[in-house]
mmCIF file of C-alpha atoms in Angstrom:
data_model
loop_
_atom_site.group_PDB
_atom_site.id
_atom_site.type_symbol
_atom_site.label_atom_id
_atom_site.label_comp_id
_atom_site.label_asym_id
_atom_site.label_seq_id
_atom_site.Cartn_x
_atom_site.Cartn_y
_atom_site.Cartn_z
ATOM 1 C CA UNK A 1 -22.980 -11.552 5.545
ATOM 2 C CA UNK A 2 -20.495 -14.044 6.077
ATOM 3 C CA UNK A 3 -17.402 -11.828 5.509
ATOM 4 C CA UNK A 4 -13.760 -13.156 5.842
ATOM 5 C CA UNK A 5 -12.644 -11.415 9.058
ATOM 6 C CA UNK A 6 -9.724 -10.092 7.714
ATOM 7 C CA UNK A 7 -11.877 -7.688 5.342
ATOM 8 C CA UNK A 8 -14.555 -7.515 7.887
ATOM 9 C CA UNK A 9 -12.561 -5.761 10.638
ATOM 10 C CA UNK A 10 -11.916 -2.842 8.168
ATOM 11 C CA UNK A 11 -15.749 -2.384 7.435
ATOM 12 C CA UNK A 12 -16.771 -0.297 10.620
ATOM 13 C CA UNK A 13 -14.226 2.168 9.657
ATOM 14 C CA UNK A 14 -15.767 3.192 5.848
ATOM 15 C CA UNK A 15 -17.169 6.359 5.366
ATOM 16 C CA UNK A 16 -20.116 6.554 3.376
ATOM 17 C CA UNK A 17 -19.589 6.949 0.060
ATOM 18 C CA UNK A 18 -21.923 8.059 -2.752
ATOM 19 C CA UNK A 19 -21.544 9.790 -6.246
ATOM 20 C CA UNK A 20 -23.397 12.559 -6.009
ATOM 21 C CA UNK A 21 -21.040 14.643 -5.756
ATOM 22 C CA UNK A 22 -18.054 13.189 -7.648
ATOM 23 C CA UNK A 23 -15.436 16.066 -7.045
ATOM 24 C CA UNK A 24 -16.142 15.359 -3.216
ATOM 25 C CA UNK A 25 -15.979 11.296 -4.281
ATOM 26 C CA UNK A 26 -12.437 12.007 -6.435
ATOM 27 C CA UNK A 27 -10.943 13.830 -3.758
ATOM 28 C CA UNK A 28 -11.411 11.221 -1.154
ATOM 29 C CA UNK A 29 -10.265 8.308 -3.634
ATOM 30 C CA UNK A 30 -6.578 10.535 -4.288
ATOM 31 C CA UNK A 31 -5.905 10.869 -0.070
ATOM 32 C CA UNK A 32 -6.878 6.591 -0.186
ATOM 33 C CA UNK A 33 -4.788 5.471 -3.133
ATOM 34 C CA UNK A 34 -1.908 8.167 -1.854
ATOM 35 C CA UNK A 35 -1.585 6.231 1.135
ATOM 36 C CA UNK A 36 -1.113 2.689 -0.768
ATOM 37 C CA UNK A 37 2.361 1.869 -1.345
ATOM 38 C CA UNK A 38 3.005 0.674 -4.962
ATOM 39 C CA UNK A 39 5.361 -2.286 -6.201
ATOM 40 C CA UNK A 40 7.590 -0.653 -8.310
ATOM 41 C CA UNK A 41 11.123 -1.976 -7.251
ATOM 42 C CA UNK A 42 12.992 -3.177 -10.625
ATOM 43 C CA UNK A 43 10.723 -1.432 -12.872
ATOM 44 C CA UNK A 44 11.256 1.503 -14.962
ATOM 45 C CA UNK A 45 7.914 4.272 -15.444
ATOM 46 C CA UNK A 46 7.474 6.331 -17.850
ATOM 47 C CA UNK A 47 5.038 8.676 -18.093
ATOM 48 C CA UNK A 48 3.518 9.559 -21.665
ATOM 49 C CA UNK A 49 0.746 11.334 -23.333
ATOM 50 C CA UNK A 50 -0.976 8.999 -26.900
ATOM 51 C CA UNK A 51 -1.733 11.100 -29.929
ATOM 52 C CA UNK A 52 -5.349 11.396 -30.675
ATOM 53 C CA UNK A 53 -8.320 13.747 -30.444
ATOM 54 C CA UNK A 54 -7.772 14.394 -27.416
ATOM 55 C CA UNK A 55 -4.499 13.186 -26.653
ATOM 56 C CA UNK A 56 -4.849 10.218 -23.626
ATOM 57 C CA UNK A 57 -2.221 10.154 -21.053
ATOM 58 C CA UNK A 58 -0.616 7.219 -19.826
ATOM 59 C CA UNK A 59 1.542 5.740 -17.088
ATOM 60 C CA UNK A 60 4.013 2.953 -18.360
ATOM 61 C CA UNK A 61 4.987 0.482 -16.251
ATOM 62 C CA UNK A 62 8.235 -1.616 -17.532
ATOM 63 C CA UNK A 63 9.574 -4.951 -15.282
ATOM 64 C CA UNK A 64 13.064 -5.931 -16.209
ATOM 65 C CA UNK A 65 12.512 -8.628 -19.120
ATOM 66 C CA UNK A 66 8.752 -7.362 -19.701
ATOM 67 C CA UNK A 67 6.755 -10.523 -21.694
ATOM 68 C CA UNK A 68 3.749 -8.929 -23.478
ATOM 69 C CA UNK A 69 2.017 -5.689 -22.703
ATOM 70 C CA UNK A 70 -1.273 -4.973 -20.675
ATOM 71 C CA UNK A 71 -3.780 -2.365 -21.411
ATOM 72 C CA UNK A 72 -4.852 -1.491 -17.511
ATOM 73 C CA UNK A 73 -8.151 0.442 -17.281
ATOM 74 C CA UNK A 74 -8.945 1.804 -13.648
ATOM 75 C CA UNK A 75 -12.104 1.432 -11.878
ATOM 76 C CA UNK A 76 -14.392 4.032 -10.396
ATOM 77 C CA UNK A 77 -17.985 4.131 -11.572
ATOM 78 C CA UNK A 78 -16.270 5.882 -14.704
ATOM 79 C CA UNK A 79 -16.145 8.716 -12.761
ATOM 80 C CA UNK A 80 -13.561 9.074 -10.532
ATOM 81 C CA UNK A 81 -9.650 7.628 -10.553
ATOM 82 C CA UNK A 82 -6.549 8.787 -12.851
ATOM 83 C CA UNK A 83 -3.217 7.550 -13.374
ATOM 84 C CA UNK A 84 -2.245 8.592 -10.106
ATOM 85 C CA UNK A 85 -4.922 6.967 -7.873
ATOM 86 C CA UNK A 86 -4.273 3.776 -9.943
ATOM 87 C CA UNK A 87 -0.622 3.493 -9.064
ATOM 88 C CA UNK A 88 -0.692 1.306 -6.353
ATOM 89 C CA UNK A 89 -2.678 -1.127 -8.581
ATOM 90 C CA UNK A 90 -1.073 -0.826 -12.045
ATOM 91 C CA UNK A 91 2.413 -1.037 -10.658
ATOM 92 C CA UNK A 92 1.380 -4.605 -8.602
ATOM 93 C CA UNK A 93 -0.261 -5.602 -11.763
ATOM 94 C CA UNK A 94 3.313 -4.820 -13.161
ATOM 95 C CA UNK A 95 5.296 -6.785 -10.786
ATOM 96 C CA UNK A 96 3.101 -9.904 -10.454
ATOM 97 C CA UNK A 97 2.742 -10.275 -14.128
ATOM 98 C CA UNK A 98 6.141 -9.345 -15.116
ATOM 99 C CA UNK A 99 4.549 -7.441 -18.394
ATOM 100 C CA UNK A 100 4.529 -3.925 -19.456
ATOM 101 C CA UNK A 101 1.657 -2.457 -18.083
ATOM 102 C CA UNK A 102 0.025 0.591 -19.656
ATOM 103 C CA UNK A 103 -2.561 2.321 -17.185
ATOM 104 C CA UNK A 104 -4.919 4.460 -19.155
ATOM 105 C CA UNK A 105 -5.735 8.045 -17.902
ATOM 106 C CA UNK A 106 -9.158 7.686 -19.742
ATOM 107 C CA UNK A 107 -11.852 10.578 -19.359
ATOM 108 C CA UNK A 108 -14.249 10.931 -16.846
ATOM 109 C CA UNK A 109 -18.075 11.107 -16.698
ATOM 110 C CA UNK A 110 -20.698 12.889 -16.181
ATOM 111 C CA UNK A 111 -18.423 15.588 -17.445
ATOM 112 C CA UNK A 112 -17.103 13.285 -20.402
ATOM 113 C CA UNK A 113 -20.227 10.942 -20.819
ATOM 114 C CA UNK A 114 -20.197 7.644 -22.950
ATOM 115 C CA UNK A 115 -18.256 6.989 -25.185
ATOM 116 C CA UNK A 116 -15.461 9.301 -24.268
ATOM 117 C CA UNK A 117 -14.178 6.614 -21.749
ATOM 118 C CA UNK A 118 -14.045 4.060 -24.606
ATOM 119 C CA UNK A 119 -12.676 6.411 -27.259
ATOM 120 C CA UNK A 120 -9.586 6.865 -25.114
ATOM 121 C CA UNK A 121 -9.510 3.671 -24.371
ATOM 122 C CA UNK A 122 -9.444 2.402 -28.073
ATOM 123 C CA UNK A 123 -6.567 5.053 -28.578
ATOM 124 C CA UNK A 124 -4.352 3.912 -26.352
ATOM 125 C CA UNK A 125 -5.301 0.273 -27.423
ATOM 126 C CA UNK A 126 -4.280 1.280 -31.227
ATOM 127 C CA UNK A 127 -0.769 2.824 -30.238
ATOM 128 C CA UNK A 128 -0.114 -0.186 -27.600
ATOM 129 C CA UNK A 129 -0.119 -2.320 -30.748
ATOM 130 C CA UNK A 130 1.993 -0.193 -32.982
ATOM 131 C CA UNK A 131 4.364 -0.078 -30.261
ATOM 132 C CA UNK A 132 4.420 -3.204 -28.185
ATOM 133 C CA UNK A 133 7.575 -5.379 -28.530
ATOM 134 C CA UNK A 134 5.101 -8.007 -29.718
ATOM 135 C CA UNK A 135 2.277 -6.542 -31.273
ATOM 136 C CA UNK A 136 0.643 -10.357 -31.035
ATOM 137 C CA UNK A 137 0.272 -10.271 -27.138
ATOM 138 C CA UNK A 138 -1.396 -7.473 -25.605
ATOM 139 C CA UNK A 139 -4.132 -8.164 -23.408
ATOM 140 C CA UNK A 140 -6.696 -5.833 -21.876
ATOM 141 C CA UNK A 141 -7.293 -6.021 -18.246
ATOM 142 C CA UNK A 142 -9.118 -3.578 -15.826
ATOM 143 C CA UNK A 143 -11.338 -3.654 -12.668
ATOM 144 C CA UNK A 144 -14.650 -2.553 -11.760
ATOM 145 C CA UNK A 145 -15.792 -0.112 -14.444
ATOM 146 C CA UNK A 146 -12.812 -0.470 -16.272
ATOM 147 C CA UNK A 147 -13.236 -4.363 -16.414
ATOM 148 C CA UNK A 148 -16.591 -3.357 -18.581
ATOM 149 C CA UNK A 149 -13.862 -0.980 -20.452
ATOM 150 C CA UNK A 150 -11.806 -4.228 -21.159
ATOM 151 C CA UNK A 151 -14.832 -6.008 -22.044
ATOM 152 C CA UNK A 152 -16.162 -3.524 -24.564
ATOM 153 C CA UNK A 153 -12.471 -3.007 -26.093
ATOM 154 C CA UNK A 154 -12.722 -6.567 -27.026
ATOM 155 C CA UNK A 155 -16.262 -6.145 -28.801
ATOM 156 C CA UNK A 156 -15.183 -3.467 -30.067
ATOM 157 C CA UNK A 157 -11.712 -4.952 -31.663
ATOM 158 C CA UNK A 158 -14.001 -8.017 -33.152
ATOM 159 C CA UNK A 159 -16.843 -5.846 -34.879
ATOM 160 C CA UNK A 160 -14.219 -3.729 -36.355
ATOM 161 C CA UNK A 161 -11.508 -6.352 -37.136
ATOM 162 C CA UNK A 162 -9.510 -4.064 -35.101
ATOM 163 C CA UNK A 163 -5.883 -5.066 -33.213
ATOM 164 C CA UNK A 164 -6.042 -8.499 -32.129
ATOM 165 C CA UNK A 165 -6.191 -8.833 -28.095
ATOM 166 C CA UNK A 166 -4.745 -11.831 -26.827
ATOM 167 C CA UNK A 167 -6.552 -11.887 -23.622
ATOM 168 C CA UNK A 168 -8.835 -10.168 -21.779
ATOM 169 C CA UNK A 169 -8.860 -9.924 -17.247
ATOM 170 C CA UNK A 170 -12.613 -8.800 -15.819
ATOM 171 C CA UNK A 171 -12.081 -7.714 -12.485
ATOM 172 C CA UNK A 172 -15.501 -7.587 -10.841
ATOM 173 C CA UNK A 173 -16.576 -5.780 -14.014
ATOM 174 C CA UNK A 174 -19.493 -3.547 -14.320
ATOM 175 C CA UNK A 175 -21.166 -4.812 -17.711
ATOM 176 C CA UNK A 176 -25.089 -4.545 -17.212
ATOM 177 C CA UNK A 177 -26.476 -1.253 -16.614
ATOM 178 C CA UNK A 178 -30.256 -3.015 -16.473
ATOM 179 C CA UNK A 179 -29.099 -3.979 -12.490
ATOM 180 C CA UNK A 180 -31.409 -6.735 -12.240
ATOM 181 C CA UNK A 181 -29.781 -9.395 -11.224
ATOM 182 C CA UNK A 182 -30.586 -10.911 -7.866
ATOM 183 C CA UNK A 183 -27.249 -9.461 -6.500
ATOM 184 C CA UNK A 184 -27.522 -5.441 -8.041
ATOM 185 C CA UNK A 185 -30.913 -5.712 -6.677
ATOM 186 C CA UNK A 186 -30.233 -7.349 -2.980
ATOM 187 C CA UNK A 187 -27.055 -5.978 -2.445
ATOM 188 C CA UNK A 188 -28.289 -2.666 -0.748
ATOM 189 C CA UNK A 189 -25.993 -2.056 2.092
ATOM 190 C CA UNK A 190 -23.001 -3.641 1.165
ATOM 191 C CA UNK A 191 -19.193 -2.117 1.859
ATOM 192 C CA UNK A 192 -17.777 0.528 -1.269
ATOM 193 C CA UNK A 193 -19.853 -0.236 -3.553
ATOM 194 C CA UNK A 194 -23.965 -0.970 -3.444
ATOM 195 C CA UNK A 195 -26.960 -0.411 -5.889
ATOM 196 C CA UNK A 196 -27.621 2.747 -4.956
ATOM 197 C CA UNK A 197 -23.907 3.678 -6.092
ATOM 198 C CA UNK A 198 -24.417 1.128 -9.115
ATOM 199 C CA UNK A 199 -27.505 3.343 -10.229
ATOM 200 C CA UNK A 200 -25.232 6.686 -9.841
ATOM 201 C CA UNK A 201 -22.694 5.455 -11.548
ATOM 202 C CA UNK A 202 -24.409 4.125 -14.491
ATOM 203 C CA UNK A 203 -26.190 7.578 -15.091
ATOM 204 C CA UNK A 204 -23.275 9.507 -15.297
ATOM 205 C CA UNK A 205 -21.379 7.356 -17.452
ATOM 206 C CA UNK A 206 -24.613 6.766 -19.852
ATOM 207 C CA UNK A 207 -25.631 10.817 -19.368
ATOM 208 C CA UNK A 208 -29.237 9.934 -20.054
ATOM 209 C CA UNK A 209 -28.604 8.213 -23.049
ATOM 210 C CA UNK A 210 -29.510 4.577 -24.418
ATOM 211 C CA UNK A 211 -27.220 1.299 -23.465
ATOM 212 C CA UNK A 212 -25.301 0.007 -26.193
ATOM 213 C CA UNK A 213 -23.401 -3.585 -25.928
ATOM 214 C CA UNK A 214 -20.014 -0.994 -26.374
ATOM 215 C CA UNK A 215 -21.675 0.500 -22.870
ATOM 216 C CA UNK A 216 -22.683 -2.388 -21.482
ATOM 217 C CA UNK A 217 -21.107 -5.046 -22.944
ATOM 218 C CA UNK A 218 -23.791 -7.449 -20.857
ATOM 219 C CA UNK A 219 -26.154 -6.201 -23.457
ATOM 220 C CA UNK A 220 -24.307 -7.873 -26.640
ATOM 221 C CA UNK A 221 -26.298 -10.625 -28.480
ATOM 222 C CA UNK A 222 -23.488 -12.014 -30.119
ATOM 223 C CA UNK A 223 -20.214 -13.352 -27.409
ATOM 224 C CA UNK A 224 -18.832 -15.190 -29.888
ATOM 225 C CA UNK A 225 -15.218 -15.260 -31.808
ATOM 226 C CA UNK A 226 -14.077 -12.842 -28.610
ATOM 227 C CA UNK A 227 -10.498 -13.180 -26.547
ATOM 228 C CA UNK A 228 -9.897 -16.024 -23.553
ATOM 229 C CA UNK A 229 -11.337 -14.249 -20.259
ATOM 230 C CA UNK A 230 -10.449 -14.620 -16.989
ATOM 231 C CA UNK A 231 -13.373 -12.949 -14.993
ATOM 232 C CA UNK A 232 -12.736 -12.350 -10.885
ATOM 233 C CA UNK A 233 -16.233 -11.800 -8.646
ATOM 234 C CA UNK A 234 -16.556 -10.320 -5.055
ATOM 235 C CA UNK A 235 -19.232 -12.409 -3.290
ATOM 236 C CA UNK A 236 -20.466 -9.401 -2.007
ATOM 237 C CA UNK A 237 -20.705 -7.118 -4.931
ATOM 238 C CA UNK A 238 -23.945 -5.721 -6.939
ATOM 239 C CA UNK A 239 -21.966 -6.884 -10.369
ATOM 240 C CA UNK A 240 -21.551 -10.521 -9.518
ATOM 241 C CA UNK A 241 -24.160 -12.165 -10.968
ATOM 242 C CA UNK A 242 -23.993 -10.409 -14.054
ATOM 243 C CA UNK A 243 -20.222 -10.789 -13.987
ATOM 244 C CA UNK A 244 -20.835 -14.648 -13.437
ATOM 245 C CA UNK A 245 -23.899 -14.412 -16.250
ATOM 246 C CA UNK A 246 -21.077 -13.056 -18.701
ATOM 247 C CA UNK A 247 -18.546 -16.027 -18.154
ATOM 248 C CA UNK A 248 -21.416 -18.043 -18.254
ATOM 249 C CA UNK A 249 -22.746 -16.836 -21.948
ATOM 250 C CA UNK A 250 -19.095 -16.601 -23.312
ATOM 251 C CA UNK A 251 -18.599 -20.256 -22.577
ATOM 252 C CA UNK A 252 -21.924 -21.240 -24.241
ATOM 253 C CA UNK A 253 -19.934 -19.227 -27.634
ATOM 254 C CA UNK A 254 -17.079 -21.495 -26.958
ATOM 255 C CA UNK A 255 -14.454 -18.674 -25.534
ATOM 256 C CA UNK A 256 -12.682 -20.089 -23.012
ATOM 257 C CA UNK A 257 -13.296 -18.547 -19.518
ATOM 258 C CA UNK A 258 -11.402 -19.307 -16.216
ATOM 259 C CA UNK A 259 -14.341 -18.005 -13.667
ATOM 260 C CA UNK A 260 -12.727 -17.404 -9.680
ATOM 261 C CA UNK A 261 -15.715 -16.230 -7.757
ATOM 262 C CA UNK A 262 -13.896 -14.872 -4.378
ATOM 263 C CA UNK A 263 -16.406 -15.996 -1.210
ATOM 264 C CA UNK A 264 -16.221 -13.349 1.813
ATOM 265 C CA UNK A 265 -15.059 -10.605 -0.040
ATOM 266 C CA UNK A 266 -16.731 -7.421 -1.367
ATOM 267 C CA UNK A 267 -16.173 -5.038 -4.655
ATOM 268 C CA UNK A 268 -12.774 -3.440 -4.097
ATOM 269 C CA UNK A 269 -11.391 -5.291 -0.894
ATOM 270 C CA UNK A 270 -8.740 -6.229 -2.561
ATOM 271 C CA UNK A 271 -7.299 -2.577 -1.726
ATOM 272 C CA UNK A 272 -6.874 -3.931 1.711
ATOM 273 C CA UNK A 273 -3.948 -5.297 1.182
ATOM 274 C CA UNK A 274 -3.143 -6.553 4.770
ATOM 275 C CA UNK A 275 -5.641 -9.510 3.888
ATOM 276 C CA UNK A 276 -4.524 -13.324 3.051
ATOM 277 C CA UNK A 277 -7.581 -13.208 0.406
ATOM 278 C CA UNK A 278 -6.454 -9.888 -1.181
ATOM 279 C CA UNK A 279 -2.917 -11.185 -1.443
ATOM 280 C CA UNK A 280 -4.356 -14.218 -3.024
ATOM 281 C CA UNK A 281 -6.299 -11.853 -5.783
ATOM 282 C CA UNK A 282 -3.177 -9.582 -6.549
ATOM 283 C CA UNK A 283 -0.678 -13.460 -6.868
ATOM 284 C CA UNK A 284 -3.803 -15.040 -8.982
ATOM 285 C CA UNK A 285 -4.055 -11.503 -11.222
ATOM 286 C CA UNK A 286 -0.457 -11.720 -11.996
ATOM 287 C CA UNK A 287 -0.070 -15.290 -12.492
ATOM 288 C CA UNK A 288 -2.911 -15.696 -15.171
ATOM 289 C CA UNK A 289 -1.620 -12.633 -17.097
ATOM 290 C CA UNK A 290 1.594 -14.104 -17.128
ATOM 291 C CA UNK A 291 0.251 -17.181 -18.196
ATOM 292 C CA UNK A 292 -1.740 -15.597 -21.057
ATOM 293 C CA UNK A 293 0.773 -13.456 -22.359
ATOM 294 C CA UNK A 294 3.777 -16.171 -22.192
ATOM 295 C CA UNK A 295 5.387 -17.262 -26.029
#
């Protein structure tokens, strides 16, 4: 692999990770993201809990002169991560955008199979509109599993002529649970996150039941009359070619897509924030959501 140093040097010193057993897999994720620092300087948090059935909590994040509102959805294979692992992340994506960001506290598989992830997700999406200052530009935004969150919000908000989304951010999304695309299948060994993981995480969100495009959005026949993407790849990831195969088919239904595929790096790197390239990923993040939600 030809890794960008930077990331590289970090490599020897990742434990291996699987998802077999998730509580082990959650703990482990809470002592990582506890030792981030967040971005939060200037910005006023709020913590809040959505009506619904359940009720969903939330972490607000508020710059000074917010523009727009982000729905953030947090990755982990649907099966690990909370508000508080995502801190570090939703408070950056806070700062560098300079929108209100809403991370969503969404529940976790296996326990809380498909679609209990999405169901949250669409709450929170539902009172983010009744509430936003301007109801007319919210995106939704997420990495890893909760890029294919993002994704499927945005189905889901077309089928149903639900709350208009103004834009939607794909960060190295998981959106084909089929995994066989040349990179899910050769990417075997890779750092964080390989197929074997892929496959794990896939049957514990699905919980032995069929795909559905709202699962996996990659499986949708119809991409067209959906929000302008921006969709972010890890060269070294199991979901890039299906991530790139997405941008690909949403352009071909004439949505606009801005595609960045990131050489040297691998799914999640950008955690190691010590990195030119994962500096780069946080300042491009921000920029196009401030772009997209801007009057």
């Amino acid at each position: 692999m030809d890794m960008d140093p930077e990331l590289e040097a970090f490599v020897p010193f990742f434990p291996k990770t699987e998802l077999t057993d998730v509580v082990q897999e959650r703990r482990f994720l809470a002592e990582l993201a506890a030792g981030i620092p967040a971005e939060t300087d200037g910005m006023k948090i709020e913590h809040r809990v959505v009506p619904g059935n359940p009720e969903v909590p939330v972490r607000i994040y508020r710059p000074d002169g917010a523009q727009g509102t982000v729905v953030w959805l947090h990755g982990g294979g649907w099966c690990m991560g909370d508000v508080d692992t995502e801190h570090p992340w939703a408070s950056r994506v806070a700062a560098r955008s300079g929108a209100t960001v809403i991370s969503v506290g969404y529940r976790l598989a296996p326990e809380n199979p498909f679609p209990a992830a999405l169901d949250d997700a669409w709450t929170v999406l539902l009172w983010a509109h009744q509430n936003a200052d301007d109801p007319d530009r919210v995106a939704v935004a997420g990495h890893s599993a909760g890029g294919g969150l993002a994704a499927a919000l945005a189905l889901k908000a077309r089928d149903e002529q639900g709350p208009p989304i103004r834009f939607q951010l794909l960060h190295q999304p998981g959106l084909d649970d089929r995994l066989t695309t040349w990179s899910a299948r050769h990417f075997t060994d890779t750092p964080w996150y390989n197929r074997a993981k892929a496959v794990q995480a896939w049957a514990h969100y699905l919980g032995g039941r069929p795909a559905t495009p709202y699962a996996a959005p990659a499986r949708s026949d119809d991409l067209s009359d959906l929000p302008p993407a921006y969709i972010a790849t890890a060269e070294f990831c199991p979901n890039r070619d299906e991530d790139i195969a997405y941008a690909v088919r949403l352009m071909q239904s004439d949505v606009q897509v801005e595609l960045h595929q990131w050489p040297g790096t691998f799914h999640g790197s950008q955690a190691l924030l010590s990195a030119d390239v994962s500096q780069r990923q946080f300042a491009e993040i921000g920029a196009v959501l401030r772009r997209a939600l801007a009057e």
